[in-house]
Structure formats: structure tokens, C-alpha cells
Coordinates of C-alpha atoms in Angstrom, one line a residue:
M52 CA 5.8 154.2 216.9
T53 CA 8.6 151.4 216.7
F54 CA 11.3 150.5 219.0
K55 CA 14.6 149.1 218.1
S56 CA 14.6 145.0 219.0
S57 CA 17.3 143.2 220.1
F58 CA 15.8 139.7 220.4
S59 CA 17.4 136.9 218.2
A60 CA 15.4 136.2 215.1
T61 CA 16.6 132.6 215.0
R62 CA 14.8 131.4 217.8
R63 CA 11.7 132.9 217.0
D64 CA 12.0 131.7 213.4
F65 CA 12.9 128.0 214.5
L66 CA 9.5 128.5 216.8
L67 CA 7.2 129.9 214.4
G68 CA 8.6 128.1 211.4
G69 CA 7.5 128.5 207.8
A70 CA 5.2 126.0 206.3
A71 CA 7.9 124.0 204.6
T72 CA 9.7 123.7 208.1
L73 CA 7.3 123.5 210.8
G74 CA 3.9 123.5 209.3
V75 CA 1.0 125.4 210.6
V76 CA -1.4 125.2 213.8
A77 CA -2.8 121.8 213.9
A78 CA -6.3 121.0 212.4
G79 CA -8.6 123.8 213.0
G80 CA -6.4 126.7 212.9
L81 CA -6.9 129.4 214.8
S82 CA -10.3 130.3 216.6
M83 CA -10.3 134.3 216.1
A84 CA -14.0 134.6 216.8
S85 CA -15.2 135.2 220.3
A86 CA -15.0 132.1 222.7
T87 CA -18.1 130.1 223.5
G88 CA -19.9 132.7 226.1
R89 CA -20.4 131.7 229.4
A90 CA -18.6 128.1 228.5
G91 CA -19.6 126.1 231.8
A92 CA -21.6 128.8 233.3
S93 CA -24.9 128.6 234.9
E94 CA -27.7 131.4 235.4
N95 CA -29.7 130.9 238.6
A96 CA -33.2 131.8 239.0
G97 CA -32.4 135.3 240.6
G98 CA -30.2 136.2 237.4
A99 CA -27.0 135.7 239.1
V100 CA -24.3 134.0 236.7
N101 CA -22.2 131.2 238.2
M102 CA -18.7 130.9 236.6
P103 CA -16.2 128.8 238.4
L104 CA -12.3 128.8 237.6
R105 CA -9.7 126.1 238.4
P106 CA -6.2 127.2 237.8
G107 CA -3.9 124.3 237.0
A108 CA -1.5 123.0 234.9
A109 CA -2.7 122.2 231.4
Q110 CA -1.2 121.9 227.6
A111 CA -1.7 124.3 224.9
S112 CA -0.4 124.4 221.0
L113 CA 1.6 127.5 221.1
V114 CA 3.5 127.4 218.3
A115 CA 3.2 126.4 214.4
D116 CA 4.4 123.1 214.7
P117 CA 1.6 120.8 216.4
A118 CA 3.8 118.2 217.5
Y119 CA 5.4 120.7 220.2
Q120 CA 2.9 121.0 223.5
T121 CA 3.7 123.9 225.7
A122 CA 3.2 123.0 229.7
V123 CA 1.2 125.9 230.7
W124 CA -1.3 127.0 233.2
A125 CA -4.8 127.5 232.6
Y126 CA -8.1 128.1 234.1
N127 CA -10.2 125.4 233.5
G128 CA -7.7 123.6 231.2
I129 CA -7.9 126.2 227.9
V130 CA -5.9 129.5 227.1
P131 CA -7.2 131.7 227.5
G132 CA -9.5 130.8 229.9
P133 CA -13.4 130.8 229.8
E134 CA -14.7 133.9 228.0
I135 CA -17.1 135.0 230.7
R136 CA -20.4 137.1 229.4
V137 CA -22.8 138.6 231.8
R138 CA -25.1 141.3 231.0
Q139 CA -24.9 144.7 232.6
G140 CA -25.9 145.0 236.0
Q141 CA -26.0 141.5 236.4
R142 CA -24.3 139.6 239.3
L143 CA -21.4 137.3 238.9
H144 CA -20.6 134.4 241.2
T145 CA -17.1 132.6 240.6
R146 CA -15.7 130.0 243.0
L147 CA -12.3 129.9 242.7
E148 CA -10.9 126.4 243.0
N149 CA -6.8 126.6 243.1
A150 CA -5.4 123.8 241.8
L151 CA -1.8 125.1 241.5
A152 CA 0.9 124.0 243.4
Q153 CA 0.9 127.8 245.0
E154 CA -1.0 130.2 246.2
T155 CA -3.5 132.6 244.0
T156 CA -6.2 135.0 243.4
I157 CA -8.0 136.7 240.9
H158 CA -8.3 140.4 239.9
W159 CA -11.0 141.7 237.8
H160 CA -9.3 144.2 235.7
G161 CA -11.2 147.4 234.8
I162 CA -14.1 146.4 237.0
R163 CA -15.5 148.5 239.9
V164 CA -15.8 146.0 242.2
P165 CA -16.1 146.1 246.0
N166 CA -12.3 145.8 247.8
A167 CA -12.6 142.8 249.2
M168 CA -13.5 141.4 245.7
D169 CA -10.3 142.8 244.1
G170 CA -8.0 139.9 244.5
V171 CA -4.7 141.5 245.7
P172 CA -3.4 139.4 248.4
G173 CA -2.2 141.3 251.6
L174 CA -4.3 144.2 250.5
T175 CA -8.0 143.2 250.0
Q176 CA -7.8 139.8 250.8
A177 CA -5.5 136.4 252.2
A178 CA -4.1 134.5 248.9
V179 CA -6.2 131.2 248.3
K180 CA -3.5 128.5 249.4
P181 CA -3.3 125.2 246.7
G182 CA -6.3 123.1 247.5
D183 CA -8.5 126.0 248.9
S184 CA -11.5 128.0 247.3
F185 CA -12.4 131.5 247.5
D186 CA -15.8 132.8 246.5
Y187 CA -15.6 136.1 244.7
V188 CA -19.6 137.5 244.5
F189 CA -20.1 141.2 242.9
D190 CA -22.3 143.2 240.4
L191 CA -21.3 144.4 237.2
P192 CA -22.3 148.0 237.3
D193 CA -20.7 148.9 233.5
A194 CA -20.8 147.5 230.4
G195 CA -17.7 146.8 228.1
T196 CA -14.5 144.9 227.7
Y197 CA -12.8 143.9 230.6
W198 CA -10.9 140.6 231.9
Y199 CA -9.3 138.7 234.8
H200 CA -6.3 137.2 236.0
P201 CA -4.4 136.5 239.2
H202 CA -2.7 139.2 241.2
A203 CA -0.5 136.7 243.3
N204 CA 3.0 135.8 241.9
T205 CA 1.5 137.9 239.0
T206 CA 4.3 137.8 236.6
E207 CA 4.6 134.0 236.4
Q208 CA 0.8 133.4 236.6
L209 CA -0.1 135.5 234.1
G210 CA 3.0 134.5 232.1
R211 CA 2.3 131.0 232.2
G212 CA -1.7 131.5 230.8
L213 CA -3.6 132.2 233.6
Y214 CA -6.0 134.9 232.0
G215 CA -9.5 135.2 230.6
A216 CA -11.7 137.7 229.1
L217 CA -14.8 139.2 230.9
I218 CA -17.0 141.0 228.5
V219 CA -20.2 142.7 230.2
E220 CA -23.0 143.7 227.3
E221 CA -24.8 146.5 227.2
T222 CA -28.4 146.6 227.7
D223 CA -28.8 148.1 223.9
P224 CA -26.3 146.0 222.0
L225 CA -24.5 148.0 218.9
P226 CA -26.3 146.3 215.6
V227 CA -23.2 144.5 214.4
D228 CA -23.1 141.5 212.0
R229 CA -20.7 139.7 214.5
E230 CA -18.5 140.3 217.2
L231 CA -14.7 138.9 217.3
V232 CA -12.8 139.1 220.9
W233 CA -8.8 138.7 220.4
M234 CA -6.8 138.5 223.7
L235 CA -3.1 139.5 222.6
D236 CA -0.1 138.1 224.3
D237 CA 3.4 136.8 223.9
W238 CA 5.3 134.1 225.4
R239 CA 9.0 133.3 226.0
L240 CA 9.6 129.8 224.6
N241 CA 12.9 127.8 224.4
E242 CA 13.6 125.9 221.2
S243 CA 11.7 122.9 222.8
A244 CA 8.5 125.3 223.0
A245 CA 8.6 125.0 226.8
I246 CA 7.9 128.4 228.6
D247 CA 11.3 130.2 229.5
D248 CA 11.4 129.7 233.9
G249 CA 13.5 132.8 234.3
F250 CA 10.8 135.2 235.1
N251 CA 11.7 138.8 237.3
A252 CA 15.2 138.5 235.6
M253 CA 17.0 142.0 236.5
H254 CA 17.1 143.0 233.0
D255 CA 13.3 142.6 232.4
V256 CA 12.7 144.0 235.3
G257 CA 15.0 147.1 234.8
H258 CA 14.0 147.5 231.2
A259 CA 11.0 146.6 228.8
G260 CA 9.4 143.9 231.1
R261 CA 9.2 140.5 229.8
I262 CA 9.0 140.4 225.9
G263 CA 8.5 137.1 224.7
N264 CA 9.3 135.5 220.9
V265 CA 6.0 134.1 220.4
V266 CA 2.8 136.2 219.7
T267 CA -0.4 134.7 220.3
V268 CA -4.0 135.7 219.7
N269 CA -6.9 133.9 221.2
G270 CA -3.6 131.5 222.8
V271 CA -2.5 130.3 219.1
A272 CA 0.1 131.6 217.0
P273 CA -1.6 133.3 213.8
M274 CA 0.7 132.0 211.2
G275 CA 0.0 131.3 207.8
T276 CA -3.2 130.5 207.2
A277 CA -4.1 129.8 210.7
G278 CA -4.2 133.8 211.2
D279 CA -6.7 133.9 208.3
V280 CA -10.3 135.3 209.8
P281 CA -13.6 134.6 207.0
V282 CA -15.2 137.6 206.6
R283 CA -18.2 138.7 204.4
P284 CA -18.0 142.0 201.8
G285 CA -20.0 144.8 203.9
E286 CA -20.1 143.2 206.7
R287 CA -19.7 145.1 210.0
I288 CA -17.8 143.5 213.0
R289 CA -17.0 144.6 216.5
L290 CA -13.8 143.6 217.5
R291 CA -12.8 143.5 221.3
L292 CA -9.1 143.8 221.4
L293 CA -7.2 143.3 224.9
N294 CA -3.4 143.0 225.6
A295 CA -3.1 140.5 228.0
A296 CA 1.0 140.3 227.8
N297 CA 3.3 140.9 230.7
G298 CA 5.3 143.2 229.2
R299 CA 4.7 143.7 225.4
I300 CA 3.1 147.1 223.4
F301 CA 1.5 146.2 220.3
A302 CA 1.0 149.2 217.6
L303 CA -1.4 147.8 215.3
D304 CA -1.6 148.7 211.9
F305 CA -5.0 147.7 210.3
D306 CA -3.8 147.9 206.7
E307 CA -6.7 149.9 204.7
L308 CA -9.7 149.1 207.0
A309 CA -9.5 152.5 209.2
P310 CA -11.6 151.0 211.9
M311 CA -13.3 153.3 214.2
V312 CA -12.8 153.7 218.0
I313 CA -16.0 153.1 220.1
A314 CA -14.6 152.1 223.5
M315 CA -11.4 152.5 225.6
D316 CA -10.7 150.1 228.5
G317 CA -14.3 149.1 228.5
H318 CA -16.0 152.5 228.5
P319 CA -18.0 154.3 225.6
V320 CA -16.3 157.1 224.0
T321 CA -17.0 159.3 221.1
P322 CA -16.8 157.4 218.2
H323 CA -13.7 158.5 216.2
R324 CA -10.9 157.1 213.7
N325 CA -7.6 156.7 216.0
D326 CA -5.1 160.0 215.7
T327 CA -2.2 158.1 214.7
P328 CA -1.3 155.4 212.1
L329 CA -0.8 152.6 214.4
L330 CA -3.1 151.9 217.5
L331 CA -1.0 151.3 220.9
L332 CA -2.2 149.0 223.0
G333 CA 0.0 148.6 226.4
P334 CA -0.4 145.7 228.6
G335 CA -3.8 145.6 230.7
M336 CA -5.2 148.0 227.8
R337 CA -8.6 147.1 225.9
F338 CA -10.0 148.7 222.5
D339 CA -13.6 148.2 221.3
L340 CA -13.6 148.9 217.2
V341 CA -15.9 149.0 214.4
I342 CA -14.6 147.7 211.2
D343 CA -16.6 147.6 208.2
I344 CA -15.8 145.6 205.5
P345 CA -15.1 147.2 202.1
V346 CA -17.9 145.5 199.6
S347 CA -14.9 145.2 196.8
G348 CA -11.3 146.2 196.6
K349 CA -8.3 144.0 198.5
P350 CA -8.4 140.3 198.7
S351 CA -7.4 140.4 202.3
F352 CA -6.5 142.6 205.2
A353 CA -3.6 142.3 207.2
V354 CA -3.5 143.2 211.0
T355 CA 0.0 143.7 211.7
D356 CA 2.1 144.6 215.1
R357 CA 4.8 147.1 214.1
F358 CA 5.9 148.3 217.7
Y359 CA 9.2 147.0 217.6
D360 CA 11.3 147.8 214.6
G361 CA 12.5 145.0 212.4
M362 CA 10.3 142.6 214.9
E363 CA 6.9 142.9 213.3
N364 CA 4.1 140.2 214.1
A365 CA 1.0 138.8 212.0
I366 CA -1.9 139.4 214.1
A367 CA -4.8 138.3 211.5
R368 CA -5.6 138.0 208.0
L369 CA -9.3 139.4 207.2
V370 CA -10.0 137.4 204.1
P371 CA -13.5 138.8 202.3
S372 CA -15.3 136.0 200.4
G373 CA -19.1 135.4 199.3
A374 CA -22.1 137.4 198.4
P375 CA -21.9 140.8 200.0
V376 CA -23.8 141.5 202.9
R377 CA -24.9 145.0 201.9
D378 CA -23.7 147.2 199.0
H379 CA -22.5 149.8 200.9
A380 CA -21.2 150.7 204.4
P381 CA -24.5 150.7 206.9
D382 CA -25.7 154.3 208.5
G383 CA -26.3 154.6 212.0
D384 CA -24.7 156.0 215.1
L385 CA -21.7 154.0 216.7
A386 CA -22.0 156.0 220.1
L387 CA -22.9 153.5 222.7
K388 CA -24.9 154.5 226.4
P389 CA -22.1 155.7 228.7
N390 CA -21.7 153.8 231.8
S391 CA -23.0 155.8 234.9
L392 CA -19.6 156.9 236.2
P393 CA -19.2 160.0 238.7
E394 CA -18.0 162.9 236.9
P395 CA -15.0 164.7 238.7
D396 CA -15.5 168.0 240.1
L397 CA -12.4 169.6 239.1
G398 CA -12.7 172.6 240.9
Q399 CA -13.3 171.0 243.9
A400 CA -10.3 168.3 243.2
V401 CA -7.8 167.4 245.7
K402 CA -4.3 167.5 243.3
H403 CA -1.6 165.3 243.9
D404 CA 1.8 164.2 241.8
L405 CA 3.0 161.1 241.0
I406 CA 6.7 161.1 239.7
Y407 CA 7.8 157.8 238.4
S408 CA 11.8 157.0 238.4
G409 CA 14.7 154.7 237.8
G410 CA 15.3 152.1 235.5
M411 CA 18.1 152.2 232.9
M412 CA 18.8 155.7 231.5
G413 CA 16.3 157.1 234.1
D414 CA 18.8 159.9 235.6
M415 CA 18.7 161.0 232.2
I416 CA 15.1 161.7 231.4
L417 CA 14.8 163.0 235.2
S418 CA 17.5 165.5 234.7
Q419 CA 15.7 166.7 231.2
M420 CA 12.2 166.9 233.0
I421 CA 14.2 169.0 235.9
R422 CA 15.8 171.3 233.1
S423 CA 12.7 171.7 231.3
G424 CA 10.6 172.9 234.4
H425 CA 8.6 169.9 234.3
I426 CA 9.4 168.9 237.2
T427 CA 11.0 171.4 239.9
P428 CA 13.8 171.0 242.7
E429 CA 11.0 172.1 244.9
K430 CA 8.6 169.3 244.2
L431 CA 11.1 166.6 244.4
S432 CA 12.7 167.9 248.1
A433 CA 8.9 168.0 249.3
M434 CA 9.0 164.3 248.2
G435 CA 11.8 163.2 249.9
M436 CA 14.0 163.3 246.9
E437 CA 16.7 165.9 247.6
S438 CA 19.8 163.9 246.1
A439 CA 17.9 164.4 242.7
A440 CA 17.0 168.0 243.3
G441 CA 19.7 169.3 244.7
A442 CA 22.9 167.8 242.7
G443 CA 22.1 167.8 239.4
M444 CA 23.3 164.7 237.3
G445 CA 25.4 163.2 239.9
G446 CA 23.1 163.5 242.6
M447 CA 20.6 161.6 240.2
A448 CA 23.3 158.9 239.9
N449 CA 23.4 158.6 243.8
M450 CA 19.8 158.0 244.0
M451 CA 19.8 155.3 241.4
R452 CA 22.6 153.6 242.9
S453 CA 21.3 153.8 246.2
M454 CA 17.8 152.2 244.8
F455 CA 19.3 149.4 243.1
G456 CA 21.6 148.5 246.3
A457 CA 18.2 148.2 248.1
G458 CA 16.5 145.9 245.3
N459 CA 14.8 148.7 243.7
I460 CA 14.9 149.4 240.3
W461 CA 11.7 152.0 239.8
A462 CA 10.3 154.3 242.7
V463 CA 6.8 156.6 243.0
N464 CA 7.8 159.7 244.2
G465 CA 11.6 158.8 245.4
R466 CA 10.3 155.6 247.3
D467 CA 9.0 151.7 246.7
P468 CA 5.8 151.8 248.7
D469 CA 5.4 148.0 248.6
R470 CA 8.7 147.8 250.5
D471 CA 9.2 150.9 252.6
G472 CA 6.4 150.6 254.4
N473 CA 5.1 154.5 254.3
G474 CA 1.8 153.7 253.9
P475 CA -0.6 155.0 250.8
L476 CA 0.4 157.3 248.0
V477 CA -2.5 159.2 248.4
T478 CA -5.2 159.4 251.1
L479 CA -8.8 160.5 250.1
T480 CA -12.1 161.0 251.4
R481 CA -14.9 159.2 249.9
G482 CA -16.8 161.2 247.3
Q483 CA -13.7 163.8 246.8
T484 CA -12.5 164.6 243.5
C485 CA -8.8 163.6 242.7
H486 CA -6.6 165.3 240.1
L487 CA -3.5 163.3 239.8
T488 CA -0.6 164.2 237.8
L489 CA 1.6 161.3 236.9
M490 CA 4.9 162.0 235.3
N491 CA 7.1 159.4 233.7
A492 CA 11.2 160.5 234.6
T493 CA 12.0 157.4 233.2
A494 CA 13.2 156.0 229.6
W495 CA 10.2 153.7 229.2
L496 CA 6.9 153.5 228.8
H497 CA 4.8 152.5 231.6
P498 CA 0.7 151.6 231.4
I499 CA -0.2 152.9 235.2
H500 CA -3.7 151.0 236.0
L501 CA -5.5 152.0 238.9
H502 CA -7.8 149.4 240.6
G503 CA -11.5 150.2 241.7
H504 CA -12.2 153.1 239.8
A505 CA -12.2 154.4 236.5
F506 CA -10.6 158.2 235.2
R507 CA -11.0 160.7 232.8
L508 CA -7.8 161.2 230.9
L509 CA -7.7 165.2 230.9
A510 CA -4.5 166.0 229.5
R511 CA -1.1 165.1 228.2
N512 CA 2.0 167.7 228.6
D513 CA -0.9 170.3 229.4
A514 CA -2.2 169.9 226.1
P515 CA -6.3 168.7 226.4
V516 CA -7.3 164.8 225.3
R517 CA -9.4 164.6 222.8
H518 CA -12.7 163.1 223.9
Q519 CA -11.4 162.7 227.8
P520 CA -12.0 159.3 227.6
W521 CA -12.6 156.9 230.9
L522 CA -10.1 154.7 231.1
D523 CA -8.1 152.4 234.1
T524 CA -5.0 151.8 232.2
V525 CA -3.2 154.7 230.8
L526 CA 0.3 154.5 228.7
I527 CA 2.5 157.4 229.4
E528 CA 5.5 157.7 227.4
P529 CA 8.9 158.8 228.6
G530 CA 9.3 162.4 230.0
D531 CA 5.4 162.9 229.7
R532 CA 3.2 164.4 232.1
V533 CA -0.5 163.2 231.7
E534 CA -3.3 164.3 234.3
I535 CA -6.4 162.1 235.2
A536 CA -8.9 163.0 237.3
F537 CA -11.8 160.2 239.5
V538 CA -14.3 160.4 242.1
A539 CA -13.2 158.5 245.2
D540 CA -16.2 156.8 245.5
N541 CA -15.3 153.2 246.1
P542 CA -13.7 153.0 249.6
G543 CA -10.7 151.0 250.4
D544 CA -7.0 150.3 249.9
W545 CA -6.4 150.1 246.1
L546 CA -3.5 149.4 244.2
I547 CA -2.3 151.8 241.2
H548 CA 0.8 150.3 239.5
C549 CA 2.6 150.0 236.3
H550 CA 0.9 146.9 234.1
I551 CA 4.2 146.0 232.7
L552 CA 4.2 143.3 235.7
E553 CA 8.2 143.1 236.0
H554 CA 8.1 147.2 236.6
K555 CA 5.7 146.6 239.4
V556 CA 8.0 144.1 240.8
G557 CA 10.7 146.0 240.9
G558 CA 9.0 149.0 242.6
M559 CA 6.7 151.2 240.5
S560 CA 3.5 150.5 242.8
G561 CA 1.9 152.0 245.4
V562 CA -1.6 152.2 247.2
I563 CA -4.6 155.0 247.0
R564 CA -6.4 155.0 250.1
V565 CA -10.2 155.7 250.3
L566 CA -11.6 156.3 253.6

């Protein structure tokens, strides 16, 4: 899948540079391997991991020329923030010490935490003021690949560098030769490599989100030899991929490597090759892959992002060298032990629909879904979307103009729940199975993220999904309908929102209440 790009190549070329113009990253190059596990962390006598996090101002080398330093916001002075590693079932204690000049919180993306630990200001906790602190203490029930980031002024705070990986290790680790963690991001920089201050620009909010002009892996642009990853012939590698970008969707081409997918959003899945040639990774999403390096053959394997047509990005180049680790791909089951998630009871499920609408060209997509019968006028009327249900394109255009006039670019079921004060989108009783149908009546892709729970991905456009993975973020294409189900076993008010962060700002957000 590729999309046309409207970004200027001139600025991007200046920032990334060629070897003859700006050179490559400073000495040491790009560290593509996992950061030092639990750097700065300690483990107490009871087995709990203590990991303080201090968000504040820092400097980073993001572009090809080491003379250009970028002022960023970072946890403990580094981008990404410290990689936190814990074992499944351990307790994590993190003291957030706010060294920013604005309020902040930490959200533990994908972790089934108690509601008070979810880090959403005004919903689960008060925002942490400058100079103040807050203690996050919770157990890690599920093994897998997760991450942490703010949920206050998220577009700017995450867009300036506040994020880090949280790895929960399995009780029985997968036998591999090496593990890599790649946090993918993009940055919108000016010609001095400074971060563009135009956060929440109307164009970004109403289109694809804030798309940057410099792509990084673990905080470094993988240009030239800086993107080289030395590997051994025959080596088996576990690669944990995380997308920390505000809005960029990655479509990864792994050359001839054909990785096996073993987990999605942290949770094990039946090991399989990807269904499509490119691996789609929307903001907030994660994949765990197993890559077997061929014993012989090509001198290198390029990993490339091909989402935007004409704007391909180098992600890494795996370069085999040295004596083979083995003479053939290792045998053995790649299946991970499943996490203990409550299985939805679809026969007893309460069903709800969420229709995502708005944005540029949204009236056209909504009209097509009505004509195809995927969304009925009766359903729209029941949601209070009478103008769209009863008056064709003209009525939908009027509804869109009304939304824009109120400052809402996007809507869920015809309203912006954050601003309208209309209460939760869905209210559930603890223990109920909820079967949600998510309908994308917009012209843009949306990674929809649910807090506090994992859900089964059941179907797309009435076709059952292979493997029905457990996810917390699902990417929905324009005009598509996606069915998910989960057991509402975690009480509290939980956000469900688009993880293209500018879309959330524009109204694509709401609350699911579990009583």
C-alpha cells in the first residue's frame, strides 16, 4: 500500500544529507540493538522494579550532520527514554518527576493497568504540575512489547521526544540468538534541525496527522552506514517493532527476509508470514517478528518504509558477516505462551456501533457507505445524525460544516464526546462481553486504540480475520468496518481514540465506561 506524498524533498534532503554534503551520524552511529535493559532501574527485595522517569529538556543528534543538535524533550535525557524491562508478573514502580515547564502524565500503552494508573489527565488522574511528582505502581500481567508516553498535550510532548519502550519478558523466553528493539518515529524539523513549533495545525488535524520529514530508529536517522546492523549468517533474531510517531504509518518491506509474525500489540499470535508484502504499522501499534538470516546469499538486506509513494525511507540494512551460526534455519516451535486474557462470549455479547466521520472528503466516504448499505439511515438517525441520514450529500455537507464551525474536525457517532459533555460512548457492566463494530466513514486511515483492555480482532467487512489476534490498536482503512470484542473486566472510564494524535485533538476520541 502506498500513498501519494506532498512533502518537499528539498528540505528532507538537506536535513538527512548525503555523505558528500552533511556526512553521517556522529561517532558510534546508530545503535539498532536493544537499549540497556532497565537502565537506572533497581529491583527491591520483593522483586518490584523501581524505575524513576524525569521528563525535561535535552539535546539529541537526530539528523545526518553531527553539527546539528536538536532541542528535544526526553525522559532521563535520552530519546527514546530508558528501555524498561520487567518479568511477567512483576510489579513496576515509576516515580514521575516533572522537569517540564508544563503539566504531564505517563500512559502505559497496552498494559492492563488499574484505572488510576492509566495516566489520562481529567479522566483517571490530575495532571502532574511542573516540579511535582506522581507514583505509578502496578503489576505487569501480560508478557509482550509495550511502551510509555505522555497523555497530556500529547501531540507536542510525544512529538518532541517523550516516549520509551516497556518490555515484559516471558517466563519461558523464546530461544533466539539476539533481540532487537526498534522504536520508529518521525520528526518535523526546519533547516536548522529544530523541531517545527506548529503543533495541531489545522491541515494536520484534518488530514493525515503531523507527518515529519526525518525518520528515526531509536532516535537516530538511519542514513548511510549509520543504519547498518551487523548480523551473523544463520542467526535467528527477535525484532520488536514499535511505532511512536504522531501520525506516520509505516509500510515495511523486509527485502528477501520474510519474517515470521509471533506477536501483535504484545500478545502472542499463531506464528505466520504477513498476509501482504508490506507490514503496516500504524501509530501505537507493535509487532514482534522472528527473522532468520540466510546462511548464504545476498551481502545485505534492506528494511525500507514504502508507505508514501515517492517518499521511501531507509529503516535499516542487515549486513551478514563472519562465520555462520549454523548451517540451516533452526527448528523449533515459534509459538509463545498466550497471556491470560478473558475470552469474549459472543453469544452473550452486548453490541455497539462506533461511526468515525469528518475530515476532508468525509462526506463522500459516508455517502458511499450509506449507498452500499454498510451504514443505514436508521442507524444514523438513532445516533442523532439526522442531517446525514435524511438529506444525502447536501445533508452530510451541512453536518460537516456544523462540526467544523464548532471546532470539531472529527466526530464519533456524530459528536465530539470530549467537548459535547454527552457522557460515555458505551457503558458496560463489569464482566460483560462487548462486541464493537468500528466504521471508518472518512477518507483517512485511523489506528483506534482502547485503553485498559485487549480485544479480539474478529472481522473486516464481514470477513473473519485470520488468527483473530489480541490487539489494543487496530488500523482501519477508509470505508471499512471492523469488528472487535473484549470482556469488560477492568472497571473505570477508559479512552478509545485514534492514535493519530492530531485526530484525537480534532474530536476522534471518547470514553467506554465499565461499572
